Structure formats: structure tokens, C-alpha cells
Tab-separated table of C-alpha atoms in Angstrom:
chain	number	residue	atom	x	y	z
A	421	UNK	CA	0.000	0.000	0.000
A	422	UNK	CA	1.213	3.455	-0.781
A	423	UNK	CA	0.140	5.834	1.883
A	424	UNK	CA	0.548	9.500	2.328
A	425	UNK	CA	1.622	10.271	5.884
A	426	UNK	CA	-0.356	12.830	7.783
A	427	UNK	CA	1.350	13.913	10.907
A	428	UNK	CA	-0.022	15.835	13.828
A	429	UNK	CA	1.446	16.594	17.211
A	430	UNK	CA	-1.705	16.987	19.334
A	431	UNK	CA	-1.327	15.105	22.610
A	432	UNK	CA	-4.601	13.210	22.383
A	433	UNK	CA	-3.691	11.788	18.984
A	434	UNK	CA	-0.584	9.992	20.166
A	435	UNK	CA	-2.407	6.703	20.688
A	436	UNK	CA	-0.123	5.565	23.484
A	437	UNK	CA	-0.171	5.491	27.270
A	438	UNK	CA	-1.827	3.152	29.717
A	439	UNK	CA	-5.037	1.546	28.472
A	440	UNK	CA	-4.764	3.284	25.113
A	441	UNK	CA	-6.545	0.416	23.333
A	442	UNK	CA	-9.713	1.835	24.962
A	443	UNK	CA	-8.820	5.245	26.398
A	444	UNK	CA	-7.755	7.913	23.897
A	445	UNK	CA	-7.074	10.636	26.415
A	446	UNK	CA	-7.466	11.938	29.945
A	447	UNK	CA	-8.386	15.546	30.571
A	448	UNK	CA	-8.648	17.757	33.642
A	449	UNK	CA	-9.966	21.299	33.589
A	450	UNK	CA	-10.310	23.943	36.289
A	451	UNK	CA	-12.713	26.898	36.295
A	452	UNK	CA	-11.288	29.995	37.980
A	453	UNK	CA	-12.360	33.623	38.299
A	454	UNK	CA	-10.586	36.803	39.333
A	455	UNK	CA	-11.825	38.384	42.563
A	456	UNK	CA	-13.280	41.861	42.093
A	457	UNK	CA	-14.481	41.466	38.495
A	458	UNK	CA	-17.900	40.459	37.185
A	459	UNK	CA	-18.035	37.068	35.493
A	460	UNK	CA	-17.579	37.314	31.688
A	461	UNK	CA	-21.296	36.924	30.927
A	462	UNK	CA	-22.136	39.935	33.079
A	463	UNK	CA	-19.093	42.106	32.361
A	464	UNK	CA	-19.166	44.864	29.736
A	465	UNK	CA	-16.623	44.910	26.928
A	466	UNK	CA	-14.262	47.220	28.825
A	467	UNK	CA	-14.178	44.992	31.910
A	468	UNK	CA	-13.677	41.900	29.775
A	469	UNK	CA	-10.820	43.638	28.003
A	470	UNK	CA	-9.175	44.360	31.370
A	471	UNK	CA	-9.581	40.746	32.457
A	472	UNK	CA	-8.175	39.518	29.134
A	473	UNK	CA	-5.134	41.801	29.475
A	474	UNK	CA	-4.525	40.795	33.098
A	475	UNK	CA	-4.947	37.111	32.289
A	476	UNK	CA	-2.581	37.321	29.361
A	477	UNK	CA	0.016	39.135	31.429
A	478	UNK	CA	-0.135	36.617	34.298
A	479	UNK	CA	-0.200	33.585	31.993
A	480	UNK	CA	2.885	34.839	30.172
A	481	UNK	CA	4.631	35.615	33.460
A	482	UNK	CA	4.317	32.150	35.032
A	483	UNK	CA	6.820	30.714	32.578
A	484	UNK	CA	5.674	27.148	31.971
A	485	UNK	CA	7.590	24.782	29.732
A	486	UNK	CA	6.856	24.458	26.841
A	487	UNK	CA	5.765	28.059	26.481
A	488	UNK	CA	2.166	29.111	26.008
A	489	UNK	CA	1.169	30.839	22.785
A	490	UNK	CA	-1.600	33.428	23.057
A	491	UNK	CA	-4.357	33.519	20.468
A	492	UNK	CA	-6.770	36.422	20.415
A	493	UNK	CA	-10.178	35.089	19.335
A	494	UNK	CA	-11.172	38.443	17.853
A	495	UNK	CA	-8.013	38.619	15.753
A	496	UNK	CA	-8.254	35.208	14.087
A	497	UNK	CA	-10.673	34.076	11.401
A	498	UNK	CA	-13.653	31.789	11.630
A	499	UNK	CA	-11.835	28.868	9.953
A	500	UNK	CA	-8.998	29.095	12.447
A	501	UNK	CA	-11.419	29.147	15.356
A	502	UNK	CA	-13.072	25.999	13.973
A	503	UNK	CA	-9.681	24.282	13.848
A	504	UNK	CA	-9.095	25.116	17.528
A	505	UNK	CA	-12.477	23.627	18.456
A	506	UNK	CA	-11.749	20.451	16.501
A	507	UNK	CA	-8.412	20.142	18.298
A	508	UNK	CA	-10.231	20.320	21.662
A	509	UNK	CA	-8.267	23.457	22.554
A	510	UNK	CA	-11.263	25.775	22.870
A	511	UNK	CA	-14.981	25.219	23.356
A	512	UNK	CA	-17.589	26.040	20.745
A	513	UNK	CA	-18.811	28.674	23.185
A	514	UNK	CA	-15.453	30.483	23.145
A	515	UNK	CA	-15.140	30.174	19.365
A	516	UNK	CA	-18.626	31.547	18.702
A	517	UNK	CA	-18.653	34.064	21.537
A	518	UNK	CA	-18.305	37.817	21.306
A	519	UNK	CA	-15.974	40.390	22.792
A	520	UNK	CA	-12.427	40.213	24.155
A	521	UNK	CA	-11.475	36.557	24.688
A	522	UNK	CA	-8.658	34.230	23.832
A	523	UNK	CA	-6.716	31.095	24.564
A	524	UNK	CA	-3.145	30.331	25.590
A	525	UNK	CA	-1.937	26.995	24.196
A	526	UNK	CA	1.254	25.140	25.065
A	527	UNK	CA	3.209	24.843	21.846
A	528	UNK	CA	3.877	22.446	20.209
A	529	UNK	CA	2.547	19.645	22.447
A	530	UNK	CA	-0.900	21.233	23.014
A	531	UNK	CA	-1.099	19.511	26.374
A	532	UNK	CA	-2.258	22.672	28.098
A	533	UNK	CA	-4.779	25.297	27.083
A	534	UNK	CA	-6.082	28.230	29.113
A	535	UNK	CA	-9.271	29.798	27.811
A	536	UNK	CA	-9.852	33.393	28.875
A	537	UNK	CA	-13.328	34.972	29.125
A	538	UNK	CA	-15.327	31.906	28.234
A	539	UNK	CA	-18.063	31.265	30.818
A	540	UNK	CA	-15.458	31.941	33.523
A	541	UNK	CA	-12.418	34.224	33.452
A	542	UNK	CA	-10.108	31.212	33.237
A	543	UNK	CA	-10.704	27.683	32.067
A	544	UNK	CA	-7.443	25.781	32.415
A	545	UNK	CA	-7.183	22.354	30.803
A	546	UNK	CA	-4.526	19.680	30.582
A	547	UNK	CA	-4.767	16.660	28.265
A	548	UNK	CA	-2.723	13.475	28.399
A	549	UNK	CA	-2.726	10.432	26.131
A	550	UNK	CA	-4.216	7.248	27.639
A	551	UNK	CA	-5.181	6.895	31.316
A	552	UNK	CA	-3.146	9.605	33.035
A	553	UNK	CA	-5.513	11.619	35.193
A	554	UNK	CA	-3.188	11.975	38.190
A	555	UNK	CA	-0.387	13.164	35.938
A	556	UNK	CA	-2.746	15.629	34.272
A	557	UNK	CA	-3.906	16.854	37.667
A	558	UNK	CA	-0.355	17.338	38.995
A	559	UNK	CA	0.410	19.461	35.981
A	560	UNK	CA	-2.735	21.585	36.149
A	561	UNK	CA	-2.483	21.990	39.918
A	562	UNK	CA	1.055	23.321	39.552
A	563	UNK	CA	-0.041	25.918	37.014
A	564	UNK	CA	-3.017	26.839	39.182
A	565	UNK	CA	-0.637	27.415	42.124
A	566	UNK	CA	1.612	29.614	39.991
A	567	UNK	CA	-1.331	31.690	38.778
A	568	UNK	CA	-2.734	31.951	42.272
A	569	UNK	CA	0.509	33.515	43.504
A	570	UNK	CA	-0.238	36.394	41.158
A	571	UNK	CA	-4.046	36.509	41.029
A	572	UNK	CA	-6.662	36.814	43.767
A	573	UNK	CA	-9.178	34.153	42.851
A	574	UNK	CA	-12.862	34.516	43.706
A	575	UNK	CA	-13.212	32.049	46.552
A	576	UNK	CA	-15.536	31.474	49.496
A	577	UNK	CA	-15.150	29.220	52.485
A	578	UNK	CA	-18.560	27.651	52.030
A	579	UNK	CA	-18.748	27.400	48.245
A	580	UNK	CA	-15.065	27.116	47.264
A	581	UNK	CA	-13.945	28.520	43.891
A	582	UNK	CA	-16.777	30.741	42.691
A	583	UNK	CA	-17.896	30.170	39.119
A	584	UNK	CA	-20.369	31.751	36.764
A	585	UNK	CA	-22.503	28.615	36.661
A	586	UNK	CA	-23.245	27.122	40.098
A	587	UNK	CA	-22.855	23.611	38.662
A	588	UNK	CA	-19.073	24.207	38.571
A	589	UNK	CA	-18.697	25.827	41.990
A	590	UNK	CA	-16.499	24.247	44.664
A	591	UNK	CA	-13.421	22.626	43.195
A	592	UNK	CA	-14.279	23.959	39.714
A	593	UNK	CA	-12.845	20.722	38.390
A	594	UNK	CA	-14.017	18.660	35.455
A	595	UNK	CA	-12.295	15.329	35.013
A	596	UNK	CA	-12.948	13.459	31.792
A	597	UNK	CA	-11.751	10.531	29.745
A	598	UNK	CA	-12.287	9.950	26.034
A	599	UNK	CA	-13.248	6.321	25.530
A	600	UNK	CA	-13.492	4.175	22.416
A	601	UNK	CA	-16.194	1.580	23.104
A	602	UNK	CA	-17.153	-0.089	19.798
A	603	UNK	CA	-17.596	-3.575	21.282
A	604	UNK	CA	-19.848	-2.426	24.135
A	605	UNK	CA	-21.853	-0.398	21.644
A	606	UNK	CA	-22.186	-3.453	19.411
A	607	UNK	CA	-23.325	-5.790	22.201
A	608	UNK	CA	-25.890	-3.233	23.370
A	609	UNK	CA	-24.166	-2.850	26.729
A	610	UNK	CA	-23.613	0.886	26.304
A	611	UNK	CA	-27.008	1.464	27.911
A	612	UNK	CA	-25.724	-0.307	31.022
A	613	UNK	CA	-22.619	1.896	31.021
A	614	UNK	CA	-24.809	4.981	30.649
A	615	UNK	CA	-27.108	3.953	33.498
A	616	UNK	CA	-24.234	3.035	35.806
A	617	UNK	CA	-22.461	6.298	34.989
A	618	UNK	CA	-25.571	8.330	35.701
A	619	UNK	CA	-26.010	6.541	39.033
A	620	UNK	CA	-22.450	7.564	39.932
A	621	UNK	CA	-23.128	11.207	39.056
A	622	UNK	CA	-21.191	11.097	35.801
A	623	UNK	CA	-22.147	12.461	32.402
A	624	UNK	CA	-21.643	10.562	29.141
A	625	UNK	CA	-21.113	12.833	26.146
A	626	UNK	CA	-19.911	12.625	22.561
A	627	UNK	CA	-16.594	13.316	20.852
A	628	UNK	CA	-17.020	17.074	21.026
A	629	UNK	CA	-18.389	17.254	24.557
A	630	UNK	CA	-21.502	19.046	25.705
A	631	UNK	CA	-24.413	18.619	23.346
A	632	UNK	CA	-22.519	16.480	20.831
A	633	UNK	CA	-23.693	13.065	19.757
A	634	UNK	CA	-21.597	9.997	20.415
A	635	UNK	CA	-20.378	9.545	16.841
A	636	UNK	CA	-18.166	6.592	15.970
A	637	UNK	CA	-18.439	4.912	19.372
A	638	UNK	CA	-16.341	7.619	21.057
A	639	UNK	CA	-17.641	8.663	24.443
A	640	UNK	CA	-16.535	11.300	26.907
A	641	UNK	CA	-17.139	10.420	30.545
A	642	UNK	CA	-16.978	13.256	33.078
A	643	UNK	CA	-17.951	14.203	36.633
A	644	UNK	CA	-20.901	16.451	37.342
A	645	UNK	CA	-20.394	17.105	41.033
A	646	UNK	CA	-17.882	19.771	42.017
A	647	UNK	CA	-19.095	20.756	45.475
A	648	UNK	CA	-18.547	18.651	48.591
A	649	UNK	CA	-16.007	16.301	47.052
A	650	UNK	CA	-12.253	16.835	46.961
A	651	UNK	CA	-10.172	16.714	43.779
A	652	UNK	CA	-8.185	13.725	45.055
A	653	UNK	CA	-11.316	11.802	45.968
A	654	UNK	CA	-12.798	12.395	42.530
A	655	UNK	CA	-9.577	11.458	40.705
A	656	UNK	CA	-9.143	8.290	42.743
A	657	UNK	CA	-12.699	7.243	41.950
A	658	UNK	CA	-12.071	7.742	38.249
A	659	UNK	CA	-8.631	6.197	38.102
A	660	UNK	CA	-9.032	3.270	40.466
A	661	UNK	CA	-12.647	2.264	40.012
A	662	UNK	CA	-14.613	3.721	37.146
A	663	UNK	CA	-12.201	3.830	34.196
A	664	UNK	CA	-10.501	0.434	34.789
A	665	UNK	CA	-13.919	-1.205	35.076
A	666	UNK	CA	-15.173	0.199	31.774
A	667	UNK	CA	-11.839	-0.693	30.111
A	668	UNK	CA	-12.197	-4.232	31.427
A	669	UNK	CA	-15.790	-4.552	30.107
A	670	UNK	CA	-14.813	-3.242	26.687
A	671	UNK	CA	-11.817	-5.591	26.485
A	672	UNK	CA	-13.990	-8.531	27.465
A	673	UNK	CA	-16.578	-7.621	24.838
A	674	UNK	CA	-13.793	-7.323	22.218
A	675	UNK	CA	-12.364	-10.702	23.249
A	676	UNK	CA	-15.798	-12.297	22.902
A	677	UNK	CA	-16.120	-10.856	19.417
A	678	UNK	CA	-12.657	-12.179	18.479
A	679	UNK	CA	-13.168	-15.621	20.007
A	680	UNK	CA	-16.742	-16.297	19.018
A	681	UNK	CA	-17.568	-14.045	16.089
A	682	UNK	CA	-14.247	-13.471	14.403
A	683	UNK	CA	-15.581	-13.613	10.835
A	684	UNK	CA	-18.251	-11.049	11.707
A	685	UNK	CA	-15.686	-8.716	13.297
A	686	UNK	CA	-13.227	-9.071	10.426
A	687	UNK	CA	-15.967	-8.410	7.905
A	688	UNK	CA	-17.026	-5.212	9.671
A	689	UNK	CA	-13.488	-3.916	10.030
A	690	UNK	CA	-12.391	-4.708	6.453
A	691	UNK	CA	-15.609	-3.280	4.976
A	692	UNK	CA	-15.017	-0.062	6.913
A	693	UNK	CA	-11.451	0.147	5.606
A	694	UNK	CA	-12.707	-0.630	2.102
A	695	UNK	CA	-15.228	2.204	2.277
A	696	UNK	CA	-12.551	4.656	3.454
A	697	UNK	CA	-10.165	3.523	0.707
A	698	UNK	CA	-12.698	3.671	-2.107
A	699	UNK	CA	-15.464	6.146	-1.416
A	700	UNK	CA	-15.771	9.213	-3.642
A	701	UNK	CA	-17.960	11.230	-1.286
A	702	UNK	CA	-17.725	11.067	2.470
A	703	UNK	CA	-19.575	12.827	5.306
A	704	UNK	CA	-17.652	13.594	8.493
A	705	UNK	CA	-19.864	11.427	10.706
A	706	UNK	CA	-19.674	8.534	8.266
A	707	UNK	CA	-15.898	8.797	8.182
A	708	UNK	CA	-15.792	8.715	11.968
A	709	UNK	CA	-17.982	5.604	12.072
A	710	UNK	CA	-15.666	3.811	9.646
A	711	UNK	CA	-12.525	5.046	11.391
A	712	UNK	CA	-13.934	3.718	14.657
A	713	UNK	CA	-14.210	0.232	13.131
A	714	UNK	CA	-10.722	0.509	11.646
A	715	UNK	CA	-9.326	1.574	15.020
A	716	UNK	CA	-10.963	-1.490	16.586
A	717	UNK	CA	-9.344	-3.597	13.844
A	718	UNK	CA	-5.928	-2.068	14.530
A	719	UNK	CA	-5.924	-2.451	18.325
A	720	UNK	CA	-7.399	-5.988	18.199
A	721	UNK	CA	-4.857	-7.208	15.648
A	722	UNK	CA	-7.335	-7.834	12.821
A	723	UNK	CA	-5.570	-5.277	10.622
A	724	UNK	CA	-1.983	-6.231	11.545
A	725	UNK	CA	-1.086	-6.931	7.930
A	726	UNK	CA	-1.890	-3.351	6.923
A	727	UNK	CA	0.724	-1.879	9.266
A	728	UNK	CA	-1.758	0.812	10.323
A	729	UNK	CA	-1.311	2.256	13.814
A	730	UNK	CA	-3.839	3.606	16.307
A	731	UNK	CA	-2.075	6.974	16.118
A	732	UNK	CA	-2.558	7.155	12.333
A	733	UNK	CA	-6.256	6.355	12.656
A	734	UNK	CA	-6.676	8.963	15.393
A	735	UNK	CA	-4.950	11.573	13.248
A	736	UNK	CA	-7.494	10.873	10.527
A	737	UNK	CA	-10.319	11.385	13.022
A	738	UNK	CA	-9.064	14.944	13.230
A	739	UNK	CA	-8.215	15.449	9.553
A	740	UNK	CA	-11.728	14.529	8.372
A	741	UNK	CA	-13.216	17.378	10.438
A	742	UNK	CA	-14.376	20.357	8.324
A	743	UNK	CA	-11.894	22.869	9.723
A	744	UNK	CA	-8.871	20.602	9.303
A	745	UNK	CA	-9.928	19.558	5.843
A	746	UNK	CA	-10.099	23.207	4.820
A	747	UNK	CA	-6.747	23.871	6.420
A	748	UNK	CA	-5.163	20.957	4.546
A	749	UNK	CA	-6.554	22.294	1.253
A	750	UNK	CA	-5.838	25.931	2.120
A	751	UNK	CA	-9.340	27.141	1.284
A	752	UNK	CA	-12.872	27.450	2.614
A	753	UNK	CA	-15.201	24.865	1.068
A	754	UNK	CA	-18.937	24.215	1.098
A	755	UNK	CA	-20.335	20.923	2.366
A	756	UNK	CA	-20.466	19.199	-1.040
A	757	UNK	CA	-16.854	20.137	-1.800
A	758	UNK	CA	-15.773	18.940	1.621
A	759	UNK	CA	-17.327	15.520	1.052
A	760	UNK	CA	-15.403	15.158	-2.174
A	761	UNK	CA	-12.118	16.350	-0.636
A	762	UNK	CA	-12.631	14.242	2.518
A	763	UNK	CA	-12.995	11.078	0.417
A	764	UNK	CA	-9.884	12.052	-1.565
A	765	UNK	CA	-7.864	12.715	1.576
A	766	UNK	CA	-8.876	9.349	3.042
A	767	UNK	CA	-7.876	7.541	-0.145
A	768	UNK	CA	-4.511	9.298	-0.075
A	769	UNK	CA	-4.005	8.443	3.575
A	770	UNK	CA	-5.127	4.832	3.374
A	771	UNK	CA	-3.477	3.854	0.143
A	772	UNK	CA	-5.916	3.624	-2.756
A	773	UNK	CA	-5.281	6.896	-4.489
A	774	UNK	CA	-6.881	6.816	-7.892
X	473	UNK	CA	-24.653	33.125	89.531
X	474	UNK	CA	-22.078	31.691	87.168
X	475	UNK	CA	-24.420	28.922	86.096
X	476	UNK	CA	-27.150	31.445	85.316
X	477	UNK	CA	-24.700	33.446	83.267
X	478	UNK	CA	-23.547	30.346	81.425
X	479	UNK	CA	-27.065	29.214	80.597
X	480	UNK	CA	-27.754	32.749	79.453
X	481	UNK	CA	-24.640	32.539	77.311
X	482	UNK	CA	-25.762	29.211	75.880
X	483	UNK	CA	-29.122	30.686	74.922
X	484	UNK	CA	-27.371	33.503	73.119
X	485	UNK	CA	-25.102	31.007	71.417
X	486	UNK	CA	-28.124	29.037	70.271
X	487	UNK	CA	-29.870	32.031	68.798
X	488	UNK	CA	-26.611	33.112	67.212
X	489	UNK	CA	-26.171	29.684	65.625
X	490	UNK	CA	-29.223	29.866	63.389
X	491	UNK	CA	-29.470	33.172	61.613
X	492	UNK	CA	-29.437	31.622	58.134
X	493	UNK	CA	-33.053	30.453	57.749
X	494	UNK	CA	-34.242	33.872	58.964
X	495	UNK	CA	-32.192	35.731	56.382
X	496	UNK	CA	-34.419	36.604	53.469
X	497	UNK	CA	-32.837	35.994	50.054
X	498	UNK	CA	-31.966	39.214	48.302
X	499	UNK	CA	-33.810	39.761	45.028
X	500	UNK	CA	-30.849	41.600	43.527
X	501	UNK	CA	-27.078	41.424	43.888
X	502	UNK	CA	-25.911	44.884	44.926
X	503	UNK	CA	-22.442	44.404	43.456
X	504	UNK	CA	-23.355	43.570	39.845
X	505	UNK	CA	-27.079	44.312	39.749
X	506	UNK	CA	-28.161	40.806	38.711
X	507	UNK	CA	-31.720	39.974	39.752
X	508	UNK	CA	-32.474	36.576	41.270
X	509	UNK	CA	-35.097	35.918	38.608
X	510	UNK	CA	-32.557	36.644	35.890
X	511	UNK	CA	-30.286	34.032	37.461
X	512	UNK	CA	-33.217	31.601	37.549
X	513	UNK	CA	-33.831	32.104	33.839
X	514	UNK	CA	-30.252	31.967	32.607
X	515	UNK	CA	-28.653	29.733	35.218
X	516	UNK	CA	-25.589	31.978	35.423
X	517	UNK	CA	-24.507	34.238	38.258
X	518	UNK	CA	-23.079	37.691	37.599
X	519	UNK	CA	-20.190	37.932	40.049
X	520	UNK	CA	-18.624	36.454	43.170
X	521	UNK	CA	-20.838	38.632	45.392
X	522	UNK	CA	-23.974	36.989	43.937
X	523	UNK	CA	-23.094	33.909	45.995
X	524	UNK	CA	-23.366	35.997	49.162
X	525	UNK	CA	-26.463	37.901	48.058
X	526	UNK	CA	-28.377	34.776	47.042
X	527	UNK	CA	-26.819	32.447	49.616
X	528	UNK	CA	-30.076	31.499	51.437
X	529	UNK	CA	-31.638	30.363	48.159
X	530	UNK	CA	-28.449	29.010	46.589
X	531	UNK	CA	-27.484	26.796	49.521
X	532	UNK	CA	-30.293	24.240	49.147
X	533	UNK	CA	-30.177	24.525	45.350
X	534	UNK	CA	-26.491	23.623	45.278
X	535	UNK	CA	-26.968	20.848	47.777
X	536	UNK	CA	-29.485	19.248	45.425
X	537	UNK	CA	-27.514	19.694	42.225
X	538	UNK	CA	-24.264	18.474	43.786
X	539	UNK	CA	-25.802	15.387	45.335
X	540	UNK	CA	-25.925	16.463	48.935
X	541	UNK	CA	-22.531	18.130	49.090
X	542	UNK	CA	-23.356	21.633	50.246
X	543	UNK	CA	-19.946	22.750	51.478
X	544	UNK	CA	-16.651	23.064	49.652
X	545	UNK	CA	-14.261	20.230	50.273
X	546	UNK	CA	-10.995	20.394	48.371
X	547	UNK	CA	-8.276	22.778	47.326
X	548	UNK	CA	-8.060	26.137	49.064
X	549	UNK	CA	-5.920	28.905	47.550
X	550	UNK	CA	-2.939	29.259	49.875
X	551	UNK	CA	-3.410	33.007	50.276
X	552	UNK	CA	-7.152	32.616	50.718
X	553	UNK	CA	-6.194	30.027	53.330
X	554	UNK	CA	-4.239	32.694	55.214
X	555	UNK	CA	-7.185	35.049	54.973
X	556	UNK	CA	-9.598	32.334	56.018
X	557	UNK	CA	-7.372	31.337	58.919
X	558	UNK	CA	-7.455	34.954	60.052
X	559	UNK	CA	-11.252	35.084	59.693
X	560	UNK	CA	-11.687	31.889	61.697
X	561	UNK	CA	-9.339	33.093	64.441
X	562	UNK	CA	-11.255	36.376	64.530
X	563	UNK	CA	-14.654	34.795	64.947
X	564	UNK	CA	-13.250	32.516	67.663
X	565	UNK	CA	-11.693	35.444	69.533
X	566	UNK	CA	-14.900	37.476	69.266
X	567	UNK	CA	-16.828	34.648	70.907
X	568	UNK	CA	-14.234	34.384	73.667
X	569	UNK	CA	-14.416	38.122	74.183
X	570	UNK	CA	-18.207	37.987	74.552
X	571	UNK	CA	-17.850	35.276	77.203
X	572	UNK	CA	-15.088	37.177	79.030
X	573	UNK	CA	-17.236	40.339	79.156
X	574	UNK	CA	-20.207	38.312	80.366
X	575	UNK	CA	-18.022	36.743	83.080
X	576	UNK	CA	-16.672	40.188	84.016
X	577	UNK	CA	-13.089	39.007	83.388
X	578	UNK	CA	-11.911	42.444	82.316
X	579	UNK	CA	-8.172	41.755	82.075
X	580	UNK	CA	-8.809	38.794	79.792
X	581	UNK	CA	-11.305	40.841	77.777
X	582	UNK	CA	-8.758	43.631	77.255
X	583	UNK	CA	-6.128	41.139	76.096
X	584	UNK	CA	-8.602	39.561	73.635
X	585	UNK	CA	-9.635	42.977	72.334
X	586	UNK	CA	-5.997	43.827	71.581
X	587	UNK	CA	-5.475	40.552	69.788
X	588	UNK	CA	-8.636	41.052	67.712
X	589	UNK	CA	-7.545	44.561	66.683
X	590	UNK	CA	-4.132	43.317	65.630
X	591	UNK	CA	-5.648	40.642	63.419
X	592	UNK	CA	-8.195	43.069	61.989
X	593	UNK	CA	-5.368	45.302	60.805
X	594	UNK	CA	-4.190	42.492	58.517
X	595	UNK	CA	-1.157	40.246	58.038
X	596	UNK	CA	1.331	43.089	57.629
X	597	UNK	CA	0.324	44.624	60.964
X	598	UNK	CA	0.554	41.229	62.695
X	599	UNK	CA	4.129	40.822	61.490
X	600	UNK	CA	4.913	44.328	62.744
X	601	UNK	CA	3.709	43.482	66.249
X	602	UNK	CA	5.724	40.262	66.296
X	603	UNK	CA	8.790	42.336	65.320
X	604	UNK	CA	8.179	44.756	68.199
X	605	UNK	CA	8.027	41.894	70.657
X	606	UNK	CA	11.353	40.470	69.523
């Protein structure tokens, strides 16, 4: 097979780390606000500008390694903002918002991003490949400490870190893992996972978080409670109990498919690869569904002979997104054009260019 | 006599313990001007002071939405910790002072009053006093 290599350095595309056959990435984010300023939703443009300037100054002064690059949301174009959303570096809300706002991104690893003037003054996030929540927390906690030396955070003894939305108040922490659960989805056990998660106060969301559908068997699992529970307690629950259990269920379901229904599994995986290698028009969601099957084929050994890696498949998950597709082709395209170009890009990447 | 005073003190303590349910929720945050109904509609607060202004109504609301956890449990900013430590020490000393006055222990009351004033002046002032003592 002749394949064109697409390379990307985003942390969550690395495809390695503990449990990476099931867990794409671990993410921790903290919501923080400056004392003495209205929250962004209530502040006028002038106040938001002051917060943005202060935030930028403090973020640049803390000197993390690698350095953080500041991007002013008002100064960059719509296509660039879309790319940032697709890379999980900013939320749709920040991209589509109005007024002074921005993001500081650690370059080039993109492990850390600090959104300024989203729903809160600061939304700090750290992403790691595989199961690495404690590591992500250590990193984010360190940066939070450095910022806190310079900034008076809005904090109360009773309610903890004060946030614009009361559902984030307290620790202001959101812990989440991006899971690939094609076997559980296939066996119909995803409903059980959803119910169990809900009972534990966790939310199950899609690839692009809040409000997004679970396309291609990718699910984001995150906490909903931030008040009355410590960061450590929450992380331990995730890392010791919840995530390993789901990983175990998914692995068991995959093993059952391999042992008992191998022909069925192989057929699904190879058909998906065939569609990606031959299609002439491809929607983003359809591409993600196929790439999900191919990823399952790669990590379960079904596609060993192709030499494909999980990292390559994950990169394609990103490159089929509208913003990245446009970036790769250096132009803005309408939906019909994107479908044509997406199919072409996939053929180039997976070796049936023609 | 002492026992009467103490029971009197206890009564005061009891009434002092439960001011929260009697506090009527504010309909507007004085700091940012957000109305409680506006918060109800949008689900977003306007500023840090809103938490204080709407505390009587927010308390139970938060307890429900955070599954029974009504009080913060977790990281405390280290400088806020200093401030909070000072606030806690203050409220403790003020209680002790009230008891000392009630018990007519005037020397003790004077000492407590001095300590309270020092803390009220802030961390810089406290360090200054320590320096004078040395």
C-alpha cells in the first residue's frame, strides 16, 4: 500500500499510554475567576478587556515549559477558530462568543490550554494520552498554584472557587476521559454503562463534549459534582474504580467478538477500511464511524497486515473534520466540496489513491 | 450566679447559631445588579458577590444539584487560606471576648480585644507586632 503520511502533534492523537486500546485521552480542567471582576457573561466589553489583558500578562509571566502561545479570538478568522475547536483546545462557546477573549496553548505539544473569558475568566485544561488523570492533575495543579501567587481568585469558604454557573462551583474541576467503546456499543451494553455512569453522578457525552452526539463509538465520561467532594477523591474514583472497570468490560466484549464471532468482526473492520479507501464522497460522521471500526481492527490485531497504527487512525479522526480539511486544502469549502475532498484525503491516507 | 450566666450565654449562642433560615434571600445582587429571577432564567450568576447575596436560596439549590454536598471540600488557595485562617481566628476570639465580658473578666477581655484589633489590621500589621516583641 502506498500511503501518504499525515502527521499531527496533538497530545490526544498519540495513541499511546496506559489503556490506550480503549482510552484515547485523559483531561482535567479547572474553572477559575478573578476576585473583584464580574463574570464574563455579566461584564461589559471594557471589563472583559481588562480581564483579558490581566490574564494574558499573568499567563505569560508564570513561565511554563513548553511556552504558552496566546491567540486572540477576535483577531483570528472563523476557519482558524473551527480548527481550535476540533483540536479540543477551545470550546464552541469560546469560538462563537463575542468580545475580548482568547486562549493560551502550550506549543507544540498542546497539552495545556487556558481559555480566557469563556463562561469563567479562566478555564485551564490539561490533556494526556491514555489513562493519566493523576499526571494531568499534577500538571494543572502546579499551574493553578503559579497563577494563584499572582491573582486573587474569587473564593468562598462555604462554596469554594466561585464560578459563573453554580454547577461548577467548589473545586471547579471537570475530570474526563475519552473512551473508544465499539464492542460495548455493538453488544448493546452501552445502555448499562450509561445507566451506571448516571447513578455515579457522571455524564456521558460525545466526541465534542456538551451537546454532541456519540459519533463513531467515542464517548466522553466526566464528573458532574464539584461541590462537597475533593479533587483527590474524585480522581481516585475515576482512576481506580470507574475507568478500569469500563476498560475491562470493553476488552472482554472485544475478546468475545474475536473468540466467538471473528468472521463477523473481520468483515465489519475490512468493509469499513474498504469504504474509506474507495469512497468518492464522504460525510464527516460517516468517516468517523468507519474510522472507529478501523481503530478497533488495529488495536485488536485484525488489521496487523496493513501496518496501520492507532495513532494514524486517530490523526485521521481529526483530519476529516471540516476545519482541518479546509486547512489541509488551504481554502474554505462548502459541504459538497468537503465531502469530495474528505474522500480524496482518506484515499490518499489509506493507500488507494486513484 | 455563674451557672445562670452560662445558661444565658448558651441561649445567646443558640440564637446566634441559626441566623441563616431567617435571612431573606436578596432579590438583587448589589455588586453587579443581577436579579435573582434573571439568574433563575439563565442559570448563570453575575459575580462572586452573587453567591453571598443569594446564599439562602443558593445553599439548598447547590446541595441538590451536587448530590448532597453543600460545602466546599478540596483545594483552598494558599493566600485565601491565610485570609480564612485569620477570619476563623477572629470569629473565635470574638466569641471568647463575649464570654469574658459576660463573666466580668476584664483583664482577659482587654487582652482579647488587643489581639482582635491586631488581626483586623491584617497580616502586615501582625508581622509588625511580632517584630516589636522580639
